[in-house]
Coordinates of N, CA and C in Angstrom, one line a residue:
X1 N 0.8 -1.2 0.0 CA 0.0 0.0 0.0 C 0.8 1.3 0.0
X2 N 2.2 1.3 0.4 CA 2.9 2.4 0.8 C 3.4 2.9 -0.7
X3 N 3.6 2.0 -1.4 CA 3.8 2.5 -3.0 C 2.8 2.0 -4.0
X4 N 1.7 1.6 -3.4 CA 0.6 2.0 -4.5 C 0.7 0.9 -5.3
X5 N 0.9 -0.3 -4.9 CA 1.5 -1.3 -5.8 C 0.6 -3.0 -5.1
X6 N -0.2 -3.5 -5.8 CA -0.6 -4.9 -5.7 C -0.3 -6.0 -6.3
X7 N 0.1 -6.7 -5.6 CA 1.1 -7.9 -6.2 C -0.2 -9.3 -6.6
X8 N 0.2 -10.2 -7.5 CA -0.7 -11.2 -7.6 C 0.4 -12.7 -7.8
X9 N 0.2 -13.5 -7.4 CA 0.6 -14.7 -7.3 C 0.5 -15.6 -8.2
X10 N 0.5 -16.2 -9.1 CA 0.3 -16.9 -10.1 C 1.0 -18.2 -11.2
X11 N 0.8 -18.9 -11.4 CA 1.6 -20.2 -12.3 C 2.4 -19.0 -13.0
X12 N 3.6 -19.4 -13.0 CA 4.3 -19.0 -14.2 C 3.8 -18.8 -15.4
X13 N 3.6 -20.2 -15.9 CA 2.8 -20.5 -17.6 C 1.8 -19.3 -18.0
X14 N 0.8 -18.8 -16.9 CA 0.2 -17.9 -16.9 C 0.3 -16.5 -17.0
X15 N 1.5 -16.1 -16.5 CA 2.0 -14.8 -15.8 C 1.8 -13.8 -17.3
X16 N 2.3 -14.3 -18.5 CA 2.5 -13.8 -19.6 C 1.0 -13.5 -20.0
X17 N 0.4 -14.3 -20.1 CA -1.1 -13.9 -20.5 C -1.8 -12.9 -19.4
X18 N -1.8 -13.2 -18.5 CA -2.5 -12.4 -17.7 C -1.8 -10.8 -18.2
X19 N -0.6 -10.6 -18.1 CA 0.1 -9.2 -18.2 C 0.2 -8.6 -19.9
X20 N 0.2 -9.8 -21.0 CA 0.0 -9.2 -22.0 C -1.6 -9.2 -22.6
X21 N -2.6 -9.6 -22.1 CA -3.3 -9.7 -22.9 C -4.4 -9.2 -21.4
X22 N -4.3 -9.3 -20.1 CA -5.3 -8.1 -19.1 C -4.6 -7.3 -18.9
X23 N -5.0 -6.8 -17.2 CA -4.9 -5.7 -16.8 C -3.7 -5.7 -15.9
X24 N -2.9 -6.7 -15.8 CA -1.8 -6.7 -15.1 C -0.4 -5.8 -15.8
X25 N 0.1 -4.8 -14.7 CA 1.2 -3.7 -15.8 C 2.8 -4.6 -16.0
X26 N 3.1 -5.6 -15.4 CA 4.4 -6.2 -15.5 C 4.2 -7.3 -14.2
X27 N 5.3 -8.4 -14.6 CA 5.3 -9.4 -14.1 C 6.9 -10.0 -14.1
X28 N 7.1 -11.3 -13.4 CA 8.3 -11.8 -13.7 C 7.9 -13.4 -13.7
X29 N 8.6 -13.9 -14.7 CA 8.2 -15.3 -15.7 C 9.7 -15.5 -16.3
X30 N 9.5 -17.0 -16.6 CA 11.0 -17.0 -17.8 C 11.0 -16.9 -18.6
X31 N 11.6 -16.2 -19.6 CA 11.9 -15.9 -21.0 C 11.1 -17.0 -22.1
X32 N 11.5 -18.5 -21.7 CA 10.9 -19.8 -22.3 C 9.3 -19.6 -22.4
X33 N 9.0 -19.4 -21.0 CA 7.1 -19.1 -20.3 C 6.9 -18.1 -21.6
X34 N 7.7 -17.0 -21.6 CA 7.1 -15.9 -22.0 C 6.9 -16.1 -23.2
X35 N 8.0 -16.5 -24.2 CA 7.9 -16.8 -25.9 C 7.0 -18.0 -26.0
X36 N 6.9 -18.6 -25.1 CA 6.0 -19.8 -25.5 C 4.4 -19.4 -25.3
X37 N 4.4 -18.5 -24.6 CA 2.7 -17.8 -24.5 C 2.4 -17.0 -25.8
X38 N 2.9 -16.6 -26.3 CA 2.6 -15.8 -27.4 C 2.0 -14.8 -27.5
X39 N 1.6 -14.2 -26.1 CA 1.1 -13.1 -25.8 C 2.0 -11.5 -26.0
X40 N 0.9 -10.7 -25.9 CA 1.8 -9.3 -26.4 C 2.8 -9.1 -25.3
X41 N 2.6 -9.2 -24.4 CA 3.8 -8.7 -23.4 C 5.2 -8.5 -24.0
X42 N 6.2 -8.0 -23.2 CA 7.4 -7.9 -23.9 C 8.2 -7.9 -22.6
X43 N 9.4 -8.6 -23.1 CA 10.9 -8.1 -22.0 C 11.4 -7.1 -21.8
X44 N 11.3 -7.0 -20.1 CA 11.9 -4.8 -20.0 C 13.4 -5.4 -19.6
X45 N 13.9 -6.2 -18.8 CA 14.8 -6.7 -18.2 C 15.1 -8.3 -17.5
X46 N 16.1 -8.4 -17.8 CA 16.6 -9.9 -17.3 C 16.9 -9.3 -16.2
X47 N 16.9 -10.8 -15.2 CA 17.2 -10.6 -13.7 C 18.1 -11.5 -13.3
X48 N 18.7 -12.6 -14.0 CA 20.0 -13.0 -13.6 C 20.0 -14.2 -12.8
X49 N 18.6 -14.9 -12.8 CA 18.7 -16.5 -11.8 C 17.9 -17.1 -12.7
X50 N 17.6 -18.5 -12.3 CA 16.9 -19.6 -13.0 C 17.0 -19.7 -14.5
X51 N 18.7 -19.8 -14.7 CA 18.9 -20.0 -16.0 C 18.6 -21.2 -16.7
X52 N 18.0 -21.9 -17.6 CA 18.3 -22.9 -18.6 C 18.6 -22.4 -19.7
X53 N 18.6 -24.4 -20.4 CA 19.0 -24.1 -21.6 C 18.3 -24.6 -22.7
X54 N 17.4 -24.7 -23.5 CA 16.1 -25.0 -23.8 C 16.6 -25.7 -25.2
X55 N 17.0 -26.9 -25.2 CA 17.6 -28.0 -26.5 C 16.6 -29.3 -27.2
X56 N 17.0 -29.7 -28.1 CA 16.5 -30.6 -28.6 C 17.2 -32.0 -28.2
X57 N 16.6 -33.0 -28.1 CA 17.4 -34.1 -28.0 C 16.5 -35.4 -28.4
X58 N 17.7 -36.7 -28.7 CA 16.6 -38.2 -29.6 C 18.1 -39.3 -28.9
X59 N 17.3 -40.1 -29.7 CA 18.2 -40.9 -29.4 C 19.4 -40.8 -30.4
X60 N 20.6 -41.7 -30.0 CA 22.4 -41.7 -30.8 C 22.3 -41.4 -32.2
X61 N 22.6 -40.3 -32.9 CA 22.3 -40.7 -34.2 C 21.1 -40.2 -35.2
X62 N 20.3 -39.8 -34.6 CA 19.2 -39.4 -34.9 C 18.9 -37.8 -35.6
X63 N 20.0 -37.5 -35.4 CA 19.3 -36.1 -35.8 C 20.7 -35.1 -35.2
X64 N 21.4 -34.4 -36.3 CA 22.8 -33.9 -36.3 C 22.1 -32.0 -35.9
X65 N 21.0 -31.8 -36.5 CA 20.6 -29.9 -36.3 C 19.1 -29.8 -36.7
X66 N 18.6 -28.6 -36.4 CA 17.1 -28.7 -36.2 C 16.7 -29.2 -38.0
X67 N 18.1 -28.8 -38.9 CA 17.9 -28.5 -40.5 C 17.2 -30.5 -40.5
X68 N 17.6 -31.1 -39.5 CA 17.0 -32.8 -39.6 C 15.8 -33.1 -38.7
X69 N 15.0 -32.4 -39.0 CA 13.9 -32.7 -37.9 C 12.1 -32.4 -39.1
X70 N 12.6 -32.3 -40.5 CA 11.9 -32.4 -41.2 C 10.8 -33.6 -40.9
X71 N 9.8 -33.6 -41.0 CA 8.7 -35.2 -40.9 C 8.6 -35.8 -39.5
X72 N 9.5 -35.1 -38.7 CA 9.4 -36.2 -37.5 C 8.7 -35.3 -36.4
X73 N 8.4 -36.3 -35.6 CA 7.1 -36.2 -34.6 C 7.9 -35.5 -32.8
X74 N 8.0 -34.2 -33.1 CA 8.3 -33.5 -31.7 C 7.8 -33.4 -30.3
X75 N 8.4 -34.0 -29.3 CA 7.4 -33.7 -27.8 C 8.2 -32.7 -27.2
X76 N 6.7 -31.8 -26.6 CA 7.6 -30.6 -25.5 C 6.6 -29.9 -24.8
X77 N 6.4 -30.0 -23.8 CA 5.9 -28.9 -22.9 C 5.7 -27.6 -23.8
X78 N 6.6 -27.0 -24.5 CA 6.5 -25.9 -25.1 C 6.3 -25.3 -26.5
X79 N 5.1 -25.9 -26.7 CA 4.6 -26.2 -28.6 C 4.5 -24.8 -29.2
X80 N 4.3 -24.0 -28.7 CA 4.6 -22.7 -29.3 C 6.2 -21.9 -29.4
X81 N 7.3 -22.4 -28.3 CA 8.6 -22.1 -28.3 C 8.8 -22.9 -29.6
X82 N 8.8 -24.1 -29.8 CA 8.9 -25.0 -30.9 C 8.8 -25.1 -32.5
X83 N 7.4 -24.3 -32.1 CA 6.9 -24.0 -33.2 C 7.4 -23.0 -34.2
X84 N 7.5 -21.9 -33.6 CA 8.0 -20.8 -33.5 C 9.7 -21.0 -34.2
X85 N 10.4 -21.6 -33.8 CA 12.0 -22.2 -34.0 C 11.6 -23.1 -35.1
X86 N 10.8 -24.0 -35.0 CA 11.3 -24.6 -36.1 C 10.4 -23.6 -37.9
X87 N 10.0 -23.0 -38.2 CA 9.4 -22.1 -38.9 C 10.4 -20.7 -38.8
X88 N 11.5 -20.5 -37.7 CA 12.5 -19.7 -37.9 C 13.4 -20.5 -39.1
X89 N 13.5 -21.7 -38.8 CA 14.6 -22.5 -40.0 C 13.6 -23.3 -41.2
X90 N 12.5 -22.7 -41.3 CA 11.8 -23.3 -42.3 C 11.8 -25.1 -42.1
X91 N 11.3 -26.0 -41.4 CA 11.3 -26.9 -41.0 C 9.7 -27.2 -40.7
X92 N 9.3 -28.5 -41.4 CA 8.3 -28.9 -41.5 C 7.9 -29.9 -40.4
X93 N 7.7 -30.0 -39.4 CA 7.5 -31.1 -38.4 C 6.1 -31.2 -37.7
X94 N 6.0 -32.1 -37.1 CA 4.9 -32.3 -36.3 C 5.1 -32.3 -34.7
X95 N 4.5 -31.2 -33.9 CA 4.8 -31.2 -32.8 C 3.6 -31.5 -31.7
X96 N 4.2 -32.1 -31.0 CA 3.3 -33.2 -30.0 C 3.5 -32.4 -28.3
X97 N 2.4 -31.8 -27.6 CA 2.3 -31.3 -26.6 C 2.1 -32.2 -25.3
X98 N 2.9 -32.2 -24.3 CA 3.0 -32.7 -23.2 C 3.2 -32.4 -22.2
X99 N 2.6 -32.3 -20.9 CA 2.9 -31.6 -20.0 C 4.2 -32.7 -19.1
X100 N 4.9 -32.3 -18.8 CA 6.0 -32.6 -18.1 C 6.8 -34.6 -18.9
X101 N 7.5 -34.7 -18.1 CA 8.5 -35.9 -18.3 C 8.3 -36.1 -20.1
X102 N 8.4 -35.2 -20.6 CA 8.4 -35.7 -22.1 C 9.9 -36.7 -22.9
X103 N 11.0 -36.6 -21.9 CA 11.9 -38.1 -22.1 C 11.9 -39.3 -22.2
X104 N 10.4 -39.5 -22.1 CA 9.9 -40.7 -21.7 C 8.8 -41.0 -23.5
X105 N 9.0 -39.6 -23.8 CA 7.8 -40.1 -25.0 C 8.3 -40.8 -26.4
X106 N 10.0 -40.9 -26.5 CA 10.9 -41.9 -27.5 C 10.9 -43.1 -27.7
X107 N 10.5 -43.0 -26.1 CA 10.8 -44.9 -25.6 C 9.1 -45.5 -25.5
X108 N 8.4 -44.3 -25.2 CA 6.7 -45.3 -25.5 C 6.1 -45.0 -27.0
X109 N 7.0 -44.3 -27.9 CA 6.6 -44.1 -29.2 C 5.6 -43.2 -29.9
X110 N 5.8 -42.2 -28.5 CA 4.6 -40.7 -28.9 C 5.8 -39.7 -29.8
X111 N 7.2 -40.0 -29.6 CA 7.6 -38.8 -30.7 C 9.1 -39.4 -30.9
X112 N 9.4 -38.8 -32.2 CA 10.9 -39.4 -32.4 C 11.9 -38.2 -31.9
X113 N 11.6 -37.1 -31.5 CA 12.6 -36.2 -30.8 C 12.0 -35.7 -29.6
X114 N 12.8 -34.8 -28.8 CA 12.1 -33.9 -27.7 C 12.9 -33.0 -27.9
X115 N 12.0 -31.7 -27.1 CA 12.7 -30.4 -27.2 C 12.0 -30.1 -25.4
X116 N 13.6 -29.8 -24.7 CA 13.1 -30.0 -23.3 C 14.4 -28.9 -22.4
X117 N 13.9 -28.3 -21.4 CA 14.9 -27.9 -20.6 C 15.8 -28.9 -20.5
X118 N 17.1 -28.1 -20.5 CA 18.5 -29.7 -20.2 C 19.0 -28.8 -19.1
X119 N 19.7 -29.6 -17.8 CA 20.4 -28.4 -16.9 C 21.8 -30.1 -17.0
X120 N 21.9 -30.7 -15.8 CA 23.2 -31.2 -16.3 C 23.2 -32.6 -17.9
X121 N 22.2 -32.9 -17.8 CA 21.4 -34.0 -18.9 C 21.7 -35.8 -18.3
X122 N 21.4 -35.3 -17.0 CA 21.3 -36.8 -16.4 C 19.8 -37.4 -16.7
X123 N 19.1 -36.7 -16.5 CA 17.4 -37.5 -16.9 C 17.7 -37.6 -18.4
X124 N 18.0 -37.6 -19.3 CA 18.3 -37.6 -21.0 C 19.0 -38.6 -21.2
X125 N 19.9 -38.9 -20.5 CA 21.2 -39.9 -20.5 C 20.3 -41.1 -19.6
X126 N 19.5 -41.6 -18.6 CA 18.9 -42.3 -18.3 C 18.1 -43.1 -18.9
X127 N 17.2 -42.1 -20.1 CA 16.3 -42.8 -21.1 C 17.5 -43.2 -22.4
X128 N 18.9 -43.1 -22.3 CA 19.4 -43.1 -23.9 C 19.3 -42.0 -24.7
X129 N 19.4 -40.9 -24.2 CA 19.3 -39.5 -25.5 C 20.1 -38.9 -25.5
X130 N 20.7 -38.4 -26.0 CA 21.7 -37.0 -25.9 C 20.9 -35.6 -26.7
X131 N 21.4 -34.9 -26.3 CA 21.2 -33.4 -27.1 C 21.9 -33.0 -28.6
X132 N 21.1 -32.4 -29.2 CA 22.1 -32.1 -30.5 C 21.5 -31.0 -30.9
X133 N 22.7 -30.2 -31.8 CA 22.4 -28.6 -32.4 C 22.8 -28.0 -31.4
X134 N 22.5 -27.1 -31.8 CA 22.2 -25.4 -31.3 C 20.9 -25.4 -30.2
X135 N 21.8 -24.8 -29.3 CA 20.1 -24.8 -28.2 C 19.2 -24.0 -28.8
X136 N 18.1 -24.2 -28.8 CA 16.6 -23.2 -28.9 C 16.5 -21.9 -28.3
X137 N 16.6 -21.8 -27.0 CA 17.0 -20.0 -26.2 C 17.4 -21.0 -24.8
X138 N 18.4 -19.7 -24.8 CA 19.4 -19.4 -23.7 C 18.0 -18.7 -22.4
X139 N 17.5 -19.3 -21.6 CA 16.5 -18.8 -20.8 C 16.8 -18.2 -19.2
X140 N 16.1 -17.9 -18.6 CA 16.4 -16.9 -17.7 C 15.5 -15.8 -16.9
X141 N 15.1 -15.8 -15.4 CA 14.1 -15.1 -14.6 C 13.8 -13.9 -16.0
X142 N 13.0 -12.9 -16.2 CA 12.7 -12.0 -16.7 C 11.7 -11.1 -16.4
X143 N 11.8 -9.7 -15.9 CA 10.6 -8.8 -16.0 C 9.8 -8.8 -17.1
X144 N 8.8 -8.5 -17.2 CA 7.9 -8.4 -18.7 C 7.0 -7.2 -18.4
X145 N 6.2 -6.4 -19.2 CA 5.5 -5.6 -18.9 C 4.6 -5.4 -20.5
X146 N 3.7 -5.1 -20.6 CA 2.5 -4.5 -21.9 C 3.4 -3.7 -22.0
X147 N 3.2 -3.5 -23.8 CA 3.8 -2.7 -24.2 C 3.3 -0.9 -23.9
X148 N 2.2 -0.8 -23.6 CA 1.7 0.1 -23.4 C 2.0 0.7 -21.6
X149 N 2.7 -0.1 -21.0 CA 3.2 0.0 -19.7 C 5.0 -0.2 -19.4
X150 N 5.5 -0.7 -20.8 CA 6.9 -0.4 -20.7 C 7.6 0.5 -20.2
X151 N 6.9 1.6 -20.4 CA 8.0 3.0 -20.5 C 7.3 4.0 -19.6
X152 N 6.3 3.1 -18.6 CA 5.4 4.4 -17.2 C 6.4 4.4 -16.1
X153 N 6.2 5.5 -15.4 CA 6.8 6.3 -14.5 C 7.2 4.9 -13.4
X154 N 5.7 4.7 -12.9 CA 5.7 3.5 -11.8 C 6.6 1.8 -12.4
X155 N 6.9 1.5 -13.5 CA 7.6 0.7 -14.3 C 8.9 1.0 -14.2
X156 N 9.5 2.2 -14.8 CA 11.1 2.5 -14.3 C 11.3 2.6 -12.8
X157 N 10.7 2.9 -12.1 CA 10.8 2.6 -10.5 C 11.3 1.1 -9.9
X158 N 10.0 0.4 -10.8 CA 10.5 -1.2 -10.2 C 11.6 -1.7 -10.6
X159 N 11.9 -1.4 -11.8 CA 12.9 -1.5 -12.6 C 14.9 -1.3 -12.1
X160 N 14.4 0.3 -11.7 CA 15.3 1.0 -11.2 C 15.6 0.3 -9.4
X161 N 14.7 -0.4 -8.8 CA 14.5 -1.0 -7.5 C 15.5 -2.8 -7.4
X162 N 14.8 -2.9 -8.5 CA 15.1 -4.4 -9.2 C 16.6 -4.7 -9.4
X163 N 17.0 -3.5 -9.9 CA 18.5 -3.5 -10.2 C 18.9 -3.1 -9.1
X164 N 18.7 -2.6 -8.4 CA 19.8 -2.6 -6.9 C 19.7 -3.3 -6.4
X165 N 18.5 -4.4 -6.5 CA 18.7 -5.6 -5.9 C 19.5 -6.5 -6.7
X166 N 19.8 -6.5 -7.2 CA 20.5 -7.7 -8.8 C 22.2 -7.3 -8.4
X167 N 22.0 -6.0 -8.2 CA 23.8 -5.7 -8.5 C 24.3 -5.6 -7.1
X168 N 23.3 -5.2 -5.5 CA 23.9 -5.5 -4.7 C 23.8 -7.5 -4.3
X169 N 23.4 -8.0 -4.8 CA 23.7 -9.7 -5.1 C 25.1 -10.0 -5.7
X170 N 25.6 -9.1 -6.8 CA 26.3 -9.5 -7.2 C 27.9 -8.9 -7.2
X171 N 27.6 -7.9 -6.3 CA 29.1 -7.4 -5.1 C 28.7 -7.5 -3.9
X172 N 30.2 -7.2 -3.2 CA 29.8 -7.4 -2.1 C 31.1 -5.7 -1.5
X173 N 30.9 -5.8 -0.2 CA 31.9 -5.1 0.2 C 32.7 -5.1 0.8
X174 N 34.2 -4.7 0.2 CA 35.1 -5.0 1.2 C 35.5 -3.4 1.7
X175 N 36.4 -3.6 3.3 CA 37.1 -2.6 4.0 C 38.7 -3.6 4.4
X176 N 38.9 -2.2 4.4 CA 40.4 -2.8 4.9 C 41.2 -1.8 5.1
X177 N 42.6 -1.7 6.2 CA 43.3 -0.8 6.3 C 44.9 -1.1 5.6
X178 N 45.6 -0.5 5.1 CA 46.8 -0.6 4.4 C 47.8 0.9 4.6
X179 N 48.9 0.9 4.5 CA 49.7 1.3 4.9 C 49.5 2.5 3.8
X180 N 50.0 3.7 4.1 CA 49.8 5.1 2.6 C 50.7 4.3 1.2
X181 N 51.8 4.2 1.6 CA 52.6 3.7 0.3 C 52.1 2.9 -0.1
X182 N 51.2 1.9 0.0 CA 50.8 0.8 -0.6 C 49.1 1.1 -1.3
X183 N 48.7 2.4 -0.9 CA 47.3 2.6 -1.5 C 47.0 2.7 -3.2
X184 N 48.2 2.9 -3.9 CA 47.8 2.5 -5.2 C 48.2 1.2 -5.9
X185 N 48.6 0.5 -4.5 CA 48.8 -0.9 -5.9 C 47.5 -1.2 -5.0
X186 N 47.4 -1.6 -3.7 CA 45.7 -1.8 -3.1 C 44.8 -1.3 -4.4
X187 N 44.3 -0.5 -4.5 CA 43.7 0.3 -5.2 C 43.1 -0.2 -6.9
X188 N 44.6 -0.5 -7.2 CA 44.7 -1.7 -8.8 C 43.7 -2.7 -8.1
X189 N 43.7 -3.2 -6.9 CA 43.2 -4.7 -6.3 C 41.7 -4.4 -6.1
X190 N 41.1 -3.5 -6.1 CA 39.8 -3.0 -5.7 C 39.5 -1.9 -6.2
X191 N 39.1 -1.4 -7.3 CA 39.0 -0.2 -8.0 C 38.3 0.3 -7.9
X192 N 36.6 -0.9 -7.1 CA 35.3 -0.4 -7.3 C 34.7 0.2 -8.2
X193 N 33.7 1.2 -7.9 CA 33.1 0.9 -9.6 C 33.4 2.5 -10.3
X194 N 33.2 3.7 -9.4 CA 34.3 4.5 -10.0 C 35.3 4.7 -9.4
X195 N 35.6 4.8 -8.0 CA 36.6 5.1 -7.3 C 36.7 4.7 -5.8
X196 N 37.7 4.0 -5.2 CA 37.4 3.2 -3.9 C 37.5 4.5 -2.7
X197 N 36.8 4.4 -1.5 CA 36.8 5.6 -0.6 C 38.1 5.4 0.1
X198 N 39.0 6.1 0.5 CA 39.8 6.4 1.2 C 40.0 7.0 2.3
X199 N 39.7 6.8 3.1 CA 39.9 7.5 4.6 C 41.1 8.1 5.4
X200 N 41.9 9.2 6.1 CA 42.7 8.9 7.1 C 42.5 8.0 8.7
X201 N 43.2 7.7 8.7 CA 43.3 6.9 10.3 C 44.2 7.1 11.1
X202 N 43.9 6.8 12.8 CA 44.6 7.9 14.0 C 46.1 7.8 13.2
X203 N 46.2 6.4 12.8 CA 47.7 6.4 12.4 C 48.0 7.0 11.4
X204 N 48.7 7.9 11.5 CA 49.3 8.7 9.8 C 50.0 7.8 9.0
X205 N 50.4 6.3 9.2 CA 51.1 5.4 8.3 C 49.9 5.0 7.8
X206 N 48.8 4.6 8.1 CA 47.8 3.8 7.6 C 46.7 4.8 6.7
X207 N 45.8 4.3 6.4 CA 44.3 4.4 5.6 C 43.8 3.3 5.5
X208 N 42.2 4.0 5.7 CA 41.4 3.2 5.4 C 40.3 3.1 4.0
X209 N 40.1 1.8 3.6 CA 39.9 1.6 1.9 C 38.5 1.1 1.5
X210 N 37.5 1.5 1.5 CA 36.5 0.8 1.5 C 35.7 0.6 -0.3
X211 N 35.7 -0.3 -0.8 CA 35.1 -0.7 -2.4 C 34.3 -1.4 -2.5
X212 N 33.6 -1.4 -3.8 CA 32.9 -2.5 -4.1 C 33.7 -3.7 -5.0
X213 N 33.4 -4.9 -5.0 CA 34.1 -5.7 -5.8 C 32.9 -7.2 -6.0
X214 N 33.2 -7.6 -7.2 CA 32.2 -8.6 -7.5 C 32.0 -9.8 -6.4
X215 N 31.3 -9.6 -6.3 CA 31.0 -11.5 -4.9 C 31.8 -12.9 -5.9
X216 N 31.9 -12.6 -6.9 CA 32.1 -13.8 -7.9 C 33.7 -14.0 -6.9
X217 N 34.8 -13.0 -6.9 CA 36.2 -13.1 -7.0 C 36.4 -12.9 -5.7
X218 N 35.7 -12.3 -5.0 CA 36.0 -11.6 -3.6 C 37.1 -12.4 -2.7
X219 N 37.3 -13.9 -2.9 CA 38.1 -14.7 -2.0 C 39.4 -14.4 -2.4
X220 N 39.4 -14.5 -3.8 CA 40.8 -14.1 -4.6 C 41.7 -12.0 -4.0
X221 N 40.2 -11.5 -4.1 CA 40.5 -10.2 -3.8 C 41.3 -10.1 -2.5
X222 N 40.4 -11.0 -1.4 CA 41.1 -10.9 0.2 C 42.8 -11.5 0.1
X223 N 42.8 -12.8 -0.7 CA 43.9 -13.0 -0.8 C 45.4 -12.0 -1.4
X224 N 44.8 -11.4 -2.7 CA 45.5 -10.7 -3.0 C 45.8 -9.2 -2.3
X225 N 45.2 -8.8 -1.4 CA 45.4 -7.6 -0.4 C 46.0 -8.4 0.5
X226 N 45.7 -9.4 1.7 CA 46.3 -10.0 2.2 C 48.3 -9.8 1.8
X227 N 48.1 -10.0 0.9 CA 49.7 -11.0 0.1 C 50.3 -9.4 0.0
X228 N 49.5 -8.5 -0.2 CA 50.1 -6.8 -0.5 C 50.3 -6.3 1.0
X229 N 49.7 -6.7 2.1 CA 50.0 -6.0 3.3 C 49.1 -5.6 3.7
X230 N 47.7 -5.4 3.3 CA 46.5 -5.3 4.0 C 46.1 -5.9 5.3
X231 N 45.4 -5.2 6.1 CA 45.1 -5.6 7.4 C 43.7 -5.7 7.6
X232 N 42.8 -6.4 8.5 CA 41.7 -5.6 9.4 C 40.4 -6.3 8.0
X233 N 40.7 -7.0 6.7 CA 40.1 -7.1 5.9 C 38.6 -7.7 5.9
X234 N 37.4 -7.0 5.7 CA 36.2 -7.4 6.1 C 35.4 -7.2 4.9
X235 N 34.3 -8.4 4.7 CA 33.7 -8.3 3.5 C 32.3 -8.5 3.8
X236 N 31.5 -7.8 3.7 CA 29.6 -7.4 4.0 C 29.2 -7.4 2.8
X237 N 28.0 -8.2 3.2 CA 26.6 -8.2 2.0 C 26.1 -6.6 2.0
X238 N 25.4 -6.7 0.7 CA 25.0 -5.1 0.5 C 23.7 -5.8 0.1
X239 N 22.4 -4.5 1.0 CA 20.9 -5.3 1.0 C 20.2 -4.5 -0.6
X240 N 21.1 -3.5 -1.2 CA 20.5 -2.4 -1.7 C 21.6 -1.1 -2.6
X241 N 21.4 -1.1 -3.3 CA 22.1 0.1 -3.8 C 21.5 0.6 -5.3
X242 N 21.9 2.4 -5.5 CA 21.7 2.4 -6.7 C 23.1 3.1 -7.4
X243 N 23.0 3.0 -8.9 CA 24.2 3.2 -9.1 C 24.4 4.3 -10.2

């Protein structure tokens, strides 16, 4: 209520239709959800979790790129992502709709290929299949919004909100104290994002260094101040920021 804003809970599979085609102004769905709805909605922003990878797969042998999938009989959860790709490559197939375990439809004789999320491809390798070609889309959490609500005030807000949360996820913060002479190789070691803060401290040999640096490397970072003469080194989660 404090920003005017009501939230609704809903299937994924759904989220797209309800926001492109009613009265919902934006949503978050995955990319896959979203192209396979076929609704008007559109992508304002990727958000950076629940990645897959959306491939085709048959049994050994079967089928080298989608250019070999002429005549044959497709299962997938996602007949409109499907559809959609194979009519990108001009490919004539028949696609067969199934709600979940579609690796199973080779071996009972509902389709000679599947097109299916793969994350490491142990359920694939279980039934005998491997993956082949070019994945379908590279997928991924996504904001979506009507086009007609892309570009409103209350939209770049969430937007603008969204990303502080994304980018304080994806640094973190370090402090640390280091000797004056050593503040610009420190410095090379934590650049942050335009310029690291510098402090004096009671001791006139020292300063103190405070940056942003990626969460990815951060262990490497401690190490490499560490090894330079850094002291006192501390690394905090950030709940929020904008940039």
């Amino acid at each position: 209520p404090d920003n005017d804003v009501e939230f609704f809970y809903l299937r994924p599979r759904d989220i797209a239709v309800y926001v492109g085609e009613g009265t919902l102004d934006g949503g978050i769905t995955g990319r896959d959800l979203l192209l396979d709805s076929g609704s008007g909605a559109i992508e304002t922003m990727p958000l950076g979790f629940a990645h897959s990878t959306f491939r085709y797969a048959g049994m050994p042998g079967s089928a080298l790129s989608v250019t070999d999938l002429g005549g044959r009989r497709i299962a997938t959860s996602y007949p409109g992502l499907v559809r959609a790709h194979l009519a990108e490559h001009e490919v004539d197939a028949t696609v067969v709709r199934l709600d979940g375990a579609v690796e199973t439809s080779i071996t009972l004789g509902v389709a000679d290929i599947i097109a299916d999320v793969v994350e490491t491809g142990t359920t694939l390798r279980n039934q005998g299949l491997v993956v082949f070609g070019e994945p379908i889309l590279r997928s991924e959490a996504v904001l979506i919004a009507r086009a007609d609500t892309a570009d409103s005030p209350g939209m770049a807000v969430l937007q603008r909100r969204l990303q502080g949360v994304i980018t304080a996820r994806t640094y973190v913060m370090v402090d640390y104290d280091v000797r004056v002479e050593l503040v610009e190789a420190a410095c090379e070691i934590t650049p942050g994002l335009e310029s690291p803060t510098v402090s004096p401290l009671h001791d006139k040999g020292y300063v103190a260094v405070r940056a942003m640096v990626p969460r990815k490397g951060m262990n490497r970072v401690m190490d490499a101040l560490y090894a330079l003469g850094a002291r006192g080194i501390l690394i905090t989660d950030i709940a929020a920021c904008r940039l």
